[in-house]
Each structure stands twice: as C-alpha cells, then as structure tokens.
Amino acid sequence: MISIFPPIPGPILPPSGRRLRPLNKAEEPMAELPTTARVVVIGGGIIGTSTAYHLGKLGYSDTVLLERKKLTSGTTFHAAGLVGQLRTSANITQLLGYSVDLYKRLAAETGIETGWKMNGGLRLACNAERWTEVKRQATTAHSFGLEMHLLTPKEAQELWPLMTIDDLVGAAYLPTDGQANPSDITQSLAKGARMAGVKIFEDTPVTRIIVEDGRIRGVETPSGTVECEKLVLCAGQWTRALAASVGVNVPLISVEHQYMVTEKIDGVTPGLPTLRDPDRLTYWKEDVGGLVWGGYEPNPKPWALNGIPDNFHFDLLTSDFDHYSQFMENAIARVPALETAGVKQLINGPESFTPDGNFILGEAPELRNLFVGAGFNAFGIASGGGAGMALAEWVVKGAAPYDLWPVDIRRFGAVHRSTDWVRARTLEAYGKHYTIAWPSEEMRSARPTRRSPLYAHLAAAGACFGEKLGWERPNWFADLAAGETPEDRYSYQRPGWWGAVAREHRAARHAAVLIDQTSFAKFRLTGPDAASALNWVAAGNVDRAVGSLTYTQMLNHNGGDRGRSYCSA
C-alpha cells in the first residue's frame, strides 16, 4: 500500500483556499424576527436557500429561513462541488438538469459569482460489464434529452491528458456537466431569496417545532416564536432528530466522506472536465491548477453514532490518512502525477446518506404541512437547484412538479424507523456508490428483518429471497434436486435466475401457482357505499359478484397511479 505524507501544517482550507468562516457580506441590517410567516424553512445550506429562493420566485415573499449558525456552516461549505446530471430516473435527471440551467444564470441575476464552470464530465469504463453499463447510460441520456458521447480511450485522454488509459475500454462524455463553488452558490441563492422578499436569519436555532391538533403551528427559537402555515426541514444531517421530535421519520445517517486537495500540477488546466472513475472508486476535478479528488470506499465510517455535537458548525473531522490510503494505489495508477504532487489538505467532512442512495423530498406522511429536503448522499450541490425548485412547488401547489417517487419521502415504511437498520443499509448503499448497478440487484445488509409464517417452507423449497420494506419475499426458486443454488448471479445479459423464472412462468400458464402475499398491505373497507368508494379510487370495476377478484390500479386525485392492488368482493 502506498503511504501518504502528513498534511503541511497550516490552516484548514477547502478547495480554492476558501475560508471556512467566510467574511460577512454587506447586507441590510438584520431585521427583528417576525412573529408570523407563511412558510418557515429550517436550514441555511444549499437546499434550504434554494427552497427559499424558489418560494420567493413563486410569490411566497412571506417566507422566513432560519439557520442555527451561519449559512453553509453544516455540510455545504466542505462539499467538493461536482455537478453531474445523469441518473437512472428520467425525472431526477430532469431535476439535476434544472440545477445546471439555474447555476448558469444565477450570478447575472444576483451579482454574486457562483464559480460555475460548464467544463463537461467524463465517466470511464475499465471492463466489458462497465462498458455495457455506460452504453446503456448513454441510451438513457439521449432518451432524457441529454447530450452524451461515447469515446474511445484515446479520445478520452485527449480531454484529460494526465490520465493513463492502458486499462480503459471506453468512456462517456457529458459536455453540459460541470463544477461550482458550493458556498458561493448558496450565498447567491440567499441574495436572490432576499431580493424576492424572503427574510433570512442566521444564529437562530429552532428549539421546538409547535404542533397542535395534528398540524404545524410554528417554531420556537431563542429570539421568539414564529407562527407559520407550513414548515420545511432542510437541516441536513440534523434533520432526522429534528423531525423525530414531532413523530416524522427521515431515514438518514451521517457518514465520514474524505477528499484530497493537491498543490498545482503541471498540465492541469482550468477547462479540465470533471472525471469519474467508478472502477477505481474515485472522482476528480480541477481546482486552481491542482486537483480535488476523492472516492467512495466499500468500508465507510459512520459518524455521530451518539448524536451530533451541540456546537458543530464550520467544523471538519480529523483526517484519516490510513483509511484514505486504500484509494491511493489505484488513483496514482490512473493519474501518475499524483505520486509527486504536494498535498494541501485531506478534508474529512460528515455528509448525510440514505438507505437507497437517493435523497428525501416531499410532504411527511405523518404530519400535514411539514416538508422535508434532506439526505443528499454527497450530491447536494448537483441536486440543490432542482430540489429547491421541486420542494418549493410542492409547498405552494400541494404536489411535486412531476413524478419524483424515487426521492419521495413516502417511499419509506415502518422498518426505516430503526436507526440500526437505517445505518446498516445506508453503509451498504454508500459502499455501492460506484459499483455496477446490476438490474434487479438486491441489498444484503440488515436481513432478514421481517419474515412471513411461510418463510422456512419457502426456503426449504429453494427460494432465493429479495427484500421490500424489510420483508423477505421469494424472487425465484432454485431446482434443488437438479443441483441449483438459490443465489443471485447478476448480468446485463441473462442473469442466473433466467431459467428458474421461465419454469415459474410455464407453471403459471399451464398449471397453477401459489403466491405468498404476507408482505402486501391489506385494508378492509365495509359499509353500504364500500363498492362505490372503491370504484372512485380504483381504475378498474370492483363492484362485482361476491368471491370475485379484481386486479386494478389505485389512483390519486389527479388520476395518477398510486399503486396496484387486488380487490375482492
């Protein structure tokens, strides 16, 4: 293992030498905290300020943002600042694309520079399976309207001359990706929010959320109480505990995340694209002639297991060079200049991560008029503009601007109230950040948690289980007599379960099958108007003879699909 020299003694500096405690910008004298507001936003990082900015744009000038310390002082100030757009969901990609559009024009609107550079982004593939994944991503990107080019190794090297390409199969290039200065974006959003009439108060912690008759009524602070109609929690890694104080579950934990800032390196130019090398678990960006680079290790370290320290703000954790050293051999093999580069700092900052690697957005199912924007899995800067836009529309109009189910807070269930379960699953998700995303891949941690009474019988019959909301559910059955083992083997072609599932399809068509539906939610609706009530909610006709079974969609008030169900008379 290649060793890393200790850091040069001196002040702790994030990329570009930015101060951890930024100088105060000239602002109007601080107004007195109002006693009422239409909306209160808690949290002055990029998500909270973006939400406040967009609320102001939507005419909600009677919005108050409360920050416990200073703007950006939680996790935003130490973010690396890469802005990539491509995700597996078309709508999440659209949301990230909105961030890019916003960052391109924000400085002209507010007069505060954001450090935005649309220098493009490269993603490397070092083996056939990764190359298949990248080509599928390119197809997906084109379907989303994103420009994405597949490159040969040599073409990729022409864009990023410092890297070796001996092991490359190919690369993808998104010219509209880029990078930005997280603190400057946040200050620019805050300025834009103030321009729209939003009031922002720093050094104003919320000590209690006031709930009466099951509704949000306001918040208490050391400076007084603010009554409000709606409350938005954008408090980063503090959100879980704050929401739990009023019975709302936000499944996230804090994890240590490190990246290194180098001195200037010959050949590093201002227009160098961002670089993601998932097979080596690392990412890279240019920074004042040097490089910022970090990674996602398979053995992440959780932080604040007993709670976040009371006075934690503008703080970093102790750099863990031993833990970070696992990246070094692969990183130097990719960028040989790193071996002799000077090290400014190894930055270790806690970030909030979630059990499925997606952030958390929307109105809490447990409490009306309480909204959440948190758990951004170290891509909060890329998400910030779009997430703030979507959350603001959710607050104003009562619904997201488009289908955002992959990040909707309602996707979680009772099992996610267990901090032990959330921590185990989140650490696994963190470790898979750069692994290949196989189709139908199952997580392994925190299992089994919930089992049906038939679990042992199904296992004895060769069941290979998957998991949904903590429930163990058979995905397919191995033929034990023929020597098959109930273990998943993933592939972009024919996965290991291909033949087994074909057998089950034939059995369903030509004989009969039994399906264990213990894990399905069940509701009993009784009374003289039960059939008409169900018919109002369901797409299919459920008013049929006793003993009938109807498979149908359950619809929301806009006619959208809320979920599928079996209705029996």
Coordinates of C-alpha atoms in Angstrom, one line a residue:
M1 CA 0.0 0.0 0.0
I2 CA 1.4 3.4 -0.9
S3 CA 1.7 5.7 2.1
I4 CA 0.5 9.3 2.2
F5 CA 2.6 12.0 3.7
P6 CA 1.0 14.0 6.6
P7 CA -0.5 17.3 5.6
I8 CA 1.5 20.5 5.6
P9 CA 0.9 22.4 8.9
G10 CA -1.3 25.4 8.5
P11 CA -5.0 26.5 8.4
I12 CA -7.6 24.0 7.3
L13 CA -8.7 25.1 3.8
P14 CA -11.3 23.7 1.5
P15 CA -10.8 23.8 -2.3
S16 CA -9.5 27.1 -3.8
G17 CA -8.3 28.2 -0.4
R18 CA -11.8 29.3 0.6
R19 CA -12.2 30.4 4.2
L20 CA -14.2 28.0 6.4
R21 CA -15.7 31.0 8.1
P22 CA -16.5 33.3 5.2
L23 CA -16.2 37.1 5.6
N24 CA -19.6 38.7 6.2
K25 CA -21.1 40.1 3.0
A26 CA -22.6 43.6 3.0
E27 CA -26.3 43.1 3.8
E28 CA -29.1 45.2 5.1
P29 CA -29.2 45.5 8.9
M30 CA -30.7 42.4 10.5
A31 CA -34.5 42.8 10.9
E32 CA -36.3 41.7 14.0
L33 CA -37.6 38.2 13.9
P34 CA -41.2 38.2 12.7
T35 CA -43.9 36.6 14.8
T36 CA -45.7 35.1 11.8
A37 CA -44.7 33.7 8.4
R38 CA -46.5 31.8 5.6
V39 CA -43.6 29.3 5.4
V40 CA -40.6 28.7 7.6
V41 CA -37.5 27.0 6.2
I42 CA -35.1 25.5 8.6
G43 CA -31.5 25.2 7.3
G44 CA -29.2 27.5 5.5
G45 CA -27.3 25.1 3.3
I46 CA -27.7 24.9 -0.4
I47 CA -31.0 23.0 -0.2
G48 CA -32.7 25.4 2.3
T49 CA -31.5 28.5 0.5
S50 CA -32.6 27.1 -2.9
T51 CA -36.0 26.3 -1.5
A52 CA -36.4 29.8 0.0
Y53 CA -35.2 31.3 -3.3
H54 CA -37.8 29.4 -5.3
L55 CA -40.6 30.1 -2.8
G56 CA -39.8 33.8 -3.3
K57 CA -40.0 33.3 -7.0
L58 CA -43.4 31.7 -6.6
G59 CA -44.7 34.8 -4.8
Y60 CA -44.2 33.5 -1.2
S61 CA -42.3 36.5 -0.1
D62 CA -43.7 35.9 3.4
T63 CA -41.1 33.2 3.9
V64 CA -38.6 33.0 6.7
L65 CA -35.4 31.0 6.6
L66 CA -33.8 30.1 10.0
E67 CA -30.2 28.9 10.2
R68 CA -28.8 27.7 13.6
K69 CA -25.3 29.1 12.9
K70 CA -24.2 30.6 9.6
L71 CA -25.2 29.9 6.0
T72 CA -23.3 26.9 4.6
S73 CA -21.9 26.0 8.1
G74 CA -23.3 22.5 8.2
T75 CA -22.0 20.4 5.3
T76 CA -22.4 22.7 2.2
F77 CA -19.1 24.6 2.9
H78 CA -17.0 21.5 2.6
A79 CA -18.7 19.9 -0.5
A80 CA -16.5 19.0 -3.4
G81 CA -18.8 20.8 -5.9
L82 CA -19.0 18.4 -8.8
V83 CA -22.3 18.8 -10.8
G84 CA -23.3 15.7 -12.8
Q85 CA -26.8 15.2 -14.2
L86 CA -27.3 11.6 -15.3
R87 CA -29.4 9.3 -13.1
T88 CA -31.4 6.2 -13.8
S89 CA -34.7 8.1 -13.4
A90 CA -35.7 10.5 -16.2
N91 CA -37.3 12.9 -13.8
I92 CA -34.4 13.0 -11.4
T93 CA -32.1 13.7 -14.4
Q94 CA -34.5 16.5 -15.4
L95 CA -34.3 17.9 -11.9
L96 CA -30.5 17.9 -12.0
G97 CA -30.6 19.5 -15.4
Y98 CA -32.6 22.3 -13.9
S99 CA -29.7 22.8 -11.4
V100 CA -27.3 23.3 -14.3
D101 CA -29.7 25.8 -16.0
L102 CA -30.1 27.8 -12.8
Y103 CA -26.3 27.9 -12.0
K104 CA -25.6 29.2 -15.5
R105 CA -27.8 32.3 -15.0
L106 CA -27.7 32.9 -11.2
A107 CA -24.7 35.2 -11.0
A108 CA -26.2 37.6 -13.6
E109 CA -29.4 37.8 -11.6
T110 CA -27.9 38.3 -8.1
G111 CA -24.5 39.8 -8.8
I112 CA -22.8 37.1 -6.7
E113 CA -20.5 34.8 -8.6
T114 CA -21.1 31.0 -8.1
G115 CA -17.9 29.6 -9.5
W116 CA -19.9 27.7 -12.1
K117 CA -17.9 26.1 -14.9
M118 CA -19.6 24.0 -17.6
N119 CA -16.4 22.1 -18.4
G120 CA -18.1 18.8 -19.1
G121 CA -17.8 15.4 -17.3
L122 CA -16.1 12.2 -18.2
R123 CA -17.1 8.7 -16.9
L124 CA -14.6 5.8 -17.5
A125 CA -15.2 2.1 -18.1
C126 CA -12.4 -0.4 -17.4
N127 CA -14.1 -3.7 -18.2
A128 CA -16.8 -5.1 -20.5
E129 CA -19.5 -5.1 -17.9
R130 CA -18.9 -1.4 -17.0
W131 CA -18.8 -0.5 -20.7
T132 CA -22.2 -2.2 -21.1
E133 CA -23.5 -0.1 -18.2
V134 CA -22.0 3.1 -19.7
K135 CA -23.6 2.4 -23.2
R136 CA -26.9 1.8 -21.5
Q137 CA -26.5 5.1 -19.7
A138 CA -25.8 6.8 -23.0
T139 CA -29.0 5.5 -24.4
T140 CA -30.9 6.6 -21.3
A141 CA -29.3 10.1 -21.5
H142 CA -30.4 10.5 -25.1
S143 CA -33.9 9.5 -24.2
F144 CA -33.8 12.2 -21.4
G145 CA -32.6 14.8 -23.9
L146 CA -29.1 14.9 -22.5
E147 CA -26.1 15.2 -24.8
M148 CA -23.7 12.3 -24.1
H149 CA -20.9 11.0 -26.3
L150 CA -19.2 7.6 -26.2
L151 CA -15.5 7.9 -26.6
T152 CA -12.5 5.7 -27.3
P153 CA -9.8 5.6 -24.7
K154 CA -7.6 7.9 -26.8
E155 CA -10.4 10.4 -27.3
A156 CA -11.0 10.4 -23.5
Q157 CA -7.3 11.0 -22.9
E158 CA -7.3 14.0 -25.3
L159 CA -9.9 15.6 -23.0
W160 CA -8.0 14.5 -19.8
P161 CA -4.3 14.3 -20.8
L162 CA -3.0 13.5 -17.3
M163 CA -4.6 10.0 -17.1
T164 CA -3.3 6.7 -18.2
I165 CA -5.6 4.7 -20.5
D166 CA -4.0 1.2 -20.6
D167 CA -7.0 -0.4 -18.9
L168 CA -9.7 1.6 -20.5
V169 CA -12.4 0.1 -22.7
G170 CA -14.1 3.4 -23.3
A171 CA -15.6 6.5 -21.8
A172 CA -18.7 8.7 -21.8
Y173 CA -18.6 12.5 -22.0
L174 CA -21.4 14.8 -21.0
P175 CA -20.5 18.3 -22.2
T176 CA -23.1 20.1 -20.0
D177 CA -21.8 18.7 -16.7
G178 CA -19.6 21.0 -14.6
Q179 CA -18.4 22.2 -11.2
A180 CA -19.2 25.1 -8.9
N181 CA -18.3 26.7 -5.6
P182 CA -20.9 25.4 -3.1
S183 CA -20.6 28.3 -0.6
D184 CA -20.8 30.9 -3.4
I185 CA -23.9 29.3 -5.0
T186 CA -25.5 29.3 -1.5
Q187 CA -24.8 32.9 -0.9
S188 CA -26.0 33.8 -4.4
L189 CA -29.3 31.9 -3.8
A190 CA -29.7 33.6 -0.5
K191 CA -29.2 37.0 -2.2
G192 CA -31.8 36.0 -4.7
A193 CA -34.2 35.0 -2.0
R194 CA -33.8 38.3 -0.2
M195 CA -34.4 40.1 -3.5
A196 CA -37.8 38.3 -3.6
G197 CA -38.7 39.4 -0.1
V198 CA -37.6 36.3 1.9
K199 CA -36.1 37.0 5.3
I200 CA -33.1 35.1 6.4
F201 CA -31.9 34.8 10.0
E202 CA -28.6 33.3 11.0
D203 CA -27.6 32.3 14.5
T204 CA -31.3 31.4 15.1
P205 CA -31.7 27.8 16.1
V206 CA -35.1 26.2 16.3
T207 CA -35.6 24.8 19.8
R208 CA -39.0 23.3 19.3
I209 CA -41.5 22.6 16.5
I210 CA -45.0 23.5 17.6
V211 CA -47.8 21.1 16.6
E212 CA -51.4 21.5 17.6
D213 CA -54.3 19.2 16.6
G214 CA -52.0 17.3 14.2
R215 CA -50.9 20.4 12.2
I216 CA -47.9 22.6 12.1
R217 CA -48.4 25.8 14.1
G218 CA -44.9 27.3 14.3
V219 CA -41.4 27.1 15.7
E220 CA -39.7 28.3 18.8
T221 CA -36.3 30.0 18.8
P222 CA -34.2 31.8 21.5
S223 CA -35.3 35.0 19.7
G224 CA -39.0 34.3 19.9
T225 CA -41.8 32.2 18.3
V226 CA -42.7 32.3 14.6
E227 CA -46.2 31.0 13.7
C228 CA -46.4 29.5 10.3
E229 CA -48.7 27.6 7.9
K230 CA -46.1 25.3 6.6
L231 CA -42.6 24.2 7.7
V232 CA -39.7 22.9 5.5
L233 CA -36.9 20.9 7.1
C234 CA -33.7 21.3 5.1
A235 CA -31.3 20.8 8.1
G236 CA -29.0 18.2 6.5
Q237 CA -27.7 15.6 9.0
W238 CA -29.7 17.3 11.8
T239 CA -33.0 16.6 10.0
R240 CA -33.6 13.1 11.4
A241 CA -33.5 14.1 15.0
L242 CA -35.4 17.4 14.4
A243 CA -38.2 15.6 12.5
A244 CA -38.4 12.8 15.1
S245 CA -39.2 15.3 17.7
V246 CA -42.7 15.6 16.1
G247 CA -43.0 12.0 15.1
V248 CA -41.8 12.3 11.5
N249 CA -39.3 9.7 10.2
V250 CA -36.4 10.8 8.0
P251 CA -34.2 7.8 7.4
L252 CA -30.6 9.1 7.1
I253 CA -27.3 8.9 8.9
S254 CA -24.0 10.8 9.0
V255 CA -21.0 9.2 7.2
E256 CA -17.5 10.4 7.0
H257 CA -16.5 11.4 3.5
Q258 CA -13.0 12.5 2.5
Y259 CA -11.3 14.1 -0.4
M260 CA -7.9 15.4 -1.1
V261 CA -6.8 18.8 -2.4
T262 CA -3.4 19.0 -4.2
E263 CA -1.0 21.8 -4.9
K264 CA -0.7 22.9 -8.6
I265 CA 0.1 20.1 -11.0
D266 CA 1.7 20.7 -14.5
G267 CA -0.9 20.0 -17.1
V268 CA -4.0 20.8 -15.0
T269 CA -5.9 23.4 -16.9
P270 CA -9.0 25.5 -15.9
G271 CA -11.1 23.7 -18.6
L272 CA -10.3 20.2 -17.5
P273 CA -13.5 18.2 -17.3
T274 CA -14.7 16.5 -14.1
L275 CA -13.7 12.8 -14.1
R276 CA -15.4 9.8 -12.5
D277 CA -13.5 6.5 -12.5
P278 CA -16.0 4.2 -10.8
D279 CA -13.9 1.0 -11.3
R280 CA -11.2 2.7 -9.2
L281 CA -13.9 4.2 -6.9
T282 CA -12.7 7.8 -7.5
Y283 CA -13.8 11.2 -8.8
W284 CA -11.6 14.2 -9.8
K285 CA -12.0 17.9 -10.6
E286 CA -9.7 20.8 -11.3
D287 CA -9.1 23.4 -8.6
V288 CA -6.9 26.5 -9.2
G289 CA -4.3 24.4 -11.1
G290 CA -4.4 21.4 -8.8
L291 CA -6.8 18.5 -8.3
V292 CA -9.6 17.8 -5.9
W293 CA -10.1 14.0 -5.8
G294 CA -12.0 11.6 -3.5
G295 CA -13.8 8.3 -3.5
Y296 CA -16.4 6.0 -2.1
E297 CA -14.8 3.2 -0.2
P298 CA -16.5 -0.1 0.4
N299 CA -15.9 0.2 4.2
P300 CA -17.3 3.6 5.1
K301 CA -17.2 5.0 8.6
P302 CA -20.4 6.2 10.2
W303 CA -20.2 9.4 12.3
A304 CA -22.1 10.8 15.3
L305 CA -23.5 7.5 16.5
N306 CA -24.5 9.1 19.7
G307 CA -25.7 12.4 18.2
I308 CA -24.1 15.4 16.5
P309 CA -22.1 17.6 18.9
D310 CA -24.1 20.7 20.0
N311 CA -21.7 23.3 18.7
F312 CA -20.7 21.6 15.5
H313 CA -20.5 24.1 12.7
F314 CA -17.9 25.1 10.1
D315 CA -16.1 22.0 11.5
L316 CA -14.2 19.2 9.8
L317 CA -13.3 15.8 11.2
T318 CA -9.8 14.5 11.8
S319 CA -8.2 13.5 8.5
D320 CA -7.9 9.7 8.4
F321 CA -4.9 9.0 6.1
D322 CA -4.8 5.3 6.9
H323 CA -8.4 4.9 5.8
Y324 CA -7.9 7.0 2.7
S325 CA -4.8 5.1 1.7
Q326 CA -7.0 2.4 0.2
F327 CA -7.6 4.7 -2.8
M328 CA -4.0 5.7 -3.4
E329 CA -2.6 2.8 -5.4
N330 CA -5.5 2.9 -8.0
A331 CA -5.5 6.7 -8.0
I332 CA -1.8 7.0 -8.8
A333 CA -2.1 4.3 -11.5
R334 CA -4.8 6.4 -13.2
V335 CA -3.0 9.8 -12.6
P336 CA 0.7 9.2 -12.2
A337 CA 1.4 12.9 -11.5
L338 CA -0.4 12.4 -8.2
E339 CA 2.6 10.5 -6.8
T340 CA 4.8 13.6 -6.7
A341 CA 2.1 16.2 -6.2
G342 CA 2.0 18.3 -3.0
V343 CA -0.9 17.8 -0.7
K344 CA -2.7 20.9 0.6
Q345 CA -5.3 19.1 2.7
L346 CA -7.2 15.8 3.2
I347 CA -10.6 17.1 4.0
N348 CA -12.9 14.9 6.1
G349 CA -16.4 16.1 6.4
P350 CA -19.6 14.3 7.5
E351 CA -22.4 14.0 5.0
S352 CA -25.9 12.6 5.3
F353 CA -26.6 9.4 3.4
T354 CA -29.8 7.3 3.0
P355 CA -30.6 3.6 2.7
D356 CA -31.2 3.6 -1.0
G357 CA -28.7 6.3 -2.1
N358 CA -31.5 8.7 -3.1
F359 CA -32.3 11.9 -1.4
I360 CA -35.5 12.6 0.5
L361 CA -38.1 15.2 -0.6
G362 CA -41.7 15.9 -0.1
E363 CA -44.5 16.3 2.5
A364 CA -44.2 14.0 5.5
P365 CA -46.9 11.4 5.6
E366 CA -47.1 11.6 9.4
L367 CA -47.7 15.4 9.7
R368 CA -49.6 17.6 7.3
N369 CA -47.8 20.8 6.1
L370 CA -44.3 19.6 7.2
F371 CA -42.0 19.1 4.2
V372 CA -38.5 17.6 4.0
G373 CA -35.5 18.1 1.8
A374 CA -32.5 16.2 3.2
G375 CA -30.2 13.2 2.8
F376 CA -28.4 14.2 -0.4
N377 CA -25.7 11.5 -0.4
A378 CA -22.9 13.9 -1.3
F379 CA -24.5 15.1 -4.5
G380 CA -26.4 18.0 -2.9
I381 CA -24.7 20.6 -5.0
A382 CA -25.8 18.9 -8.2
S383 CA -29.3 18.5 -6.8
G384 CA -29.6 21.8 -5.0
G385 CA -31.2 24.0 -7.7
G386 CA -33.7 21.4 -8.9
A387 CA -34.5 20.0 -5.4
G388 CA -35.2 23.5 -4.2
M389 CA -37.4 24.2 -7.2
A390 CA -39.4 21.0 -6.7
L391 CA -39.8 21.4 -3.0
A392 CA -41.0 25.0 -3.3
E393 CA -43.6 23.9 -5.9
W394 CA -44.6 21.0 -3.6
V395 CA -45.2 23.5 -0.7
V396 CA -47.1 26.0 -2.8
K397 CA -49.2 23.7 -5.1
G398 CA -49.5 20.6 -2.8
A399 CA -47.8 18.3 -5.3
A400 CA -44.4 17.8 -6.9
P401 CA -44.0 19.4 -10.4
Y402 CA -43.6 15.9 -11.9
D403 CA -43.2 12.3 -10.7
L404 CA -40.4 12.2 -8.1
W405 CA -41.3 8.9 -6.5
P406 CA -37.6 7.7 -6.4
V407 CA -36.9 10.5 -3.9
D408 CA -40.4 10.9 -2.3
I409 CA -40.3 10.6 1.5
R410 CA -43.4 8.4 1.3
R411 CA -41.3 5.5 -0.2
F412 CA -40.2 4.6 3.3
G413 CA -42.0 2.4 5.8
A414 CA -42.0 1.3 9.4
V415 CA -38.7 -0.6 9.2
H416 CA -37.0 2.6 8.4
R417 CA -37.7 3.9 11.9
S418 CA -34.9 1.7 13.2
T419 CA -31.7 3.6 13.4
D420 CA -29.7 0.3 13.4
W421 CA -31.5 -0.9 10.3
V422 CA -31.0 2.5 8.6
R423 CA -27.3 2.6 9.5
A424 CA -26.6 -0.9 8.2
R425 CA -28.4 -0.4 4.9
T426 CA -27.0 3.1 4.4
L427 CA -23.4 2.0 4.8
E428 CA -24.0 -0.7 2.3
A429 CA -25.6 1.8 -0.1
Y430 CA -22.6 4.1 0.4
G431 CA -20.2 1.3 -0.5
K432 CA -22.1 0.6 -3.7
H433 CA -22.0 4.2 -4.9
Y434 CA -19.5 3.3 -7.7
T435 CA -20.2 -0.4 -8.1
I436 CA -22.0 -1.6 -11.2
A437 CA -25.8 -1.1 -10.8
W438 CA -27.0 -4.5 -11.9
P439 CA -30.6 -4.9 -13.0
S440 CA -32.7 -6.3 -10.1
E441 CA -29.8 -6.2 -7.7
E442 CA -30.7 -6.9 -4.1
M443 CA -29.2 -5.4 -1.0
R444 CA -27.7 -7.8 1.6
S445 CA -27.5 -5.8 4.8
A446 CA -30.0 -5.8 7.7
R447 CA -31.5 -9.1 6.5
P448 CA -33.7 -10.9 7.3
T449 CA -35.8 -8.4 9.2
R450 CA -39.4 -9.4 8.5
R451 CA -40.4 -12.9 7.6
S452 CA -43.8 -14.4 6.8
P453 CA -45.0 -17.6 8.6
L454 CA -44.1 -19.5 5.4
Y455 CA -40.5 -18.3 5.2
A456 CA -39.0 -21.6 6.4
H457 CA -41.2 -23.6 4.0
L458 CA -40.3 -21.3 1.1
A459 CA -36.6 -21.5 1.9
A460 CA -36.7 -25.3 2.1
A461 CA -38.3 -25.3 -1.4
G462 CA -35.3 -23.4 -2.8
A463 CA -36.5 -19.8 -2.6
C464 CA -34.0 -17.1 -3.4
F465 CA -35.3 -14.1 -1.4
G466 CA -35.4 -10.4 -2.2
E467 CA -36.3 -7.7 0.2
K468 CA -39.0 -5.0 0.2
L469 CA -39.6 -2.6 3.1
G470 CA -37.9 -5.2 5.3
W471 CA -40.0 -8.1 4.2
E472 CA -38.2 -11.2 2.8
R473 CA -40.0 -12.2 -0.4
P474 CA -39.1 -15.1 -2.8
N475 CA -37.9 -13.7 -6.1
W476 CA -37.4 -17.1 -7.7
F477 CA -37.0 -20.8 -6.8
A478 CA -33.9 -22.9 -7.5
D479 CA -34.3 -26.6 -8.5
L480 CA -32.5 -28.1 -5.5
A481 CA -32.9 -31.6 -6.9
A482 CA -31.0 -30.6 -10.0
G483 CA -28.2 -29.1 -8.0
E484 CA -29.2 -25.4 -8.4
T485 CA -28.4 -23.0 -5.6
P486 CA -30.7 -20.1 -4.6
E487 CA -28.1 -17.4 -5.1
D488 CA -28.4 -14.4 -7.5
R489 CA -25.8 -14.1 -10.3
Y490 CA -26.2 -10.7 -11.9
S491 CA -25.6 -9.8 -15.5
Y492 CA -26.6 -7.4 -18.2
Q493 CA -27.4 -10.4 -20.4
R494 CA -29.1 -13.4 -18.9
P495 CA -28.8 -13.4 -15.1
G496 CA -28.6 -16.7 -13.2
W497 CA -32.3 -16.8 -12.4
W498 CA -33.3 -16.7 -16.1
G499 CA -34.2 -20.4 -16.4
A500 CA -35.8 -20.6 -13.0
V501 CA -38.2 -17.8 -13.7
A502 CA -39.0 -19.3 -17.1
R503 CA -40.1 -22.5 -15.3
E504 CA -42.3 -20.5 -13.0
H505 CA -44.0 -18.7 -15.9
R506 CA -44.7 -22.0 -17.6
A507 CA -46.2 -23.3 -14.3
A508 CA -48.5 -20.3 -14.0
R509 CA -49.7 -20.6 -17.6
H510 CA -50.3 -24.3 -17.7
A511 CA -50.9 -25.4 -14.1
A512 CA -51.4 -23.3 -11.0
V513 CA -49.2 -21.3 -8.6
L514 CA -49.5 -20.1 -5.0
I515 CA -48.1 -16.6 -4.1
D516 CA -47.3 -15.6 -0.5
Q517 CA -48.6 -12.1 -0.1
T518 CA -47.9 -11.6 3.5
S519 CA -45.8 -8.6 2.8
F520 CA -48.7 -6.8 0.9
A521 CA -50.6 -4.1 2.8
K522 CA -54.2 -5.1 3.5
F523 CA -57.2 -2.9 4.1
R524 CA -60.8 -3.9 4.8
L525 CA -63.5 -1.4 3.6
T526 CA -67.0 -2.1 4.9
G527 CA -70.4 -0.4 4.6
P528 CA -73.2 0.2 2.1
D529 CA -71.0 2.6 0.0
A530 CA -67.8 0.4 0.0
A531 CA -68.1 -0.6 -3.6
S532 CA -68.8 2.9 -4.9
A533 CA -66.0 4.3 -2.8
L534 CA -63.5 1.8 -4.2
N535 CA -64.7 2.4 -7.7
W536 CA -64.0 6.1 -7.2
V537 CA -60.4 5.3 -6.2
A538 CA -59.7 2.3 -8.5
A539 CA -59.2 2.3 -12.3
G540 CA -60.9 -1.0 -12.7
N541 CA -64.5 -2.0 -11.8
V542 CA -64.5 -3.7 -8.3
D543 CA -68.3 -3.8 -8.0
R544 CA -68.6 -7.4 -8.9
A545 CA -70.1 -10.6 -7.6
V546 CA -69.1 -11.9 -4.2
G547 CA -66.0 -14.0 -4.5
S548 CA -64.6 -12.0 -7.4
L549 CA -61.0 -10.7 -7.5
T550 CA -60.1 -7.6 -9.4
Y551 CA -56.5 -6.5 -10.2
T552 CA -56.5 -2.8 -10.6
Q553 CA -54.6 0.5 -10.1
M554 CA -55.4 2.7 -7.2
L555 CA -55.4 6.4 -8.4
N556 CA -54.6 9.7 -6.8
H557 CA -56.8 12.8 -7.1
N558 CA -55.2 13.7 -10.5
G559 CA -55.8 10.2 -11.9
G560 CA -52.2 9.2 -11.4
D561 CA -51.1 5.7 -10.4
R562 CA -50.8 5.4 -6.6
G563 CA -50.2 1.6 -6.6
R564 CA -51.6 -1.7 -7.8
S565 CA -53.9 -3.9 -5.7
Y566 CA -56.2 -6.9 -5.6
C567 CA -59.8 -6.1 -4.6
S568 CA -62.1 -8.9 -3.6
A569 CA -65.8 -8.7 -3.1

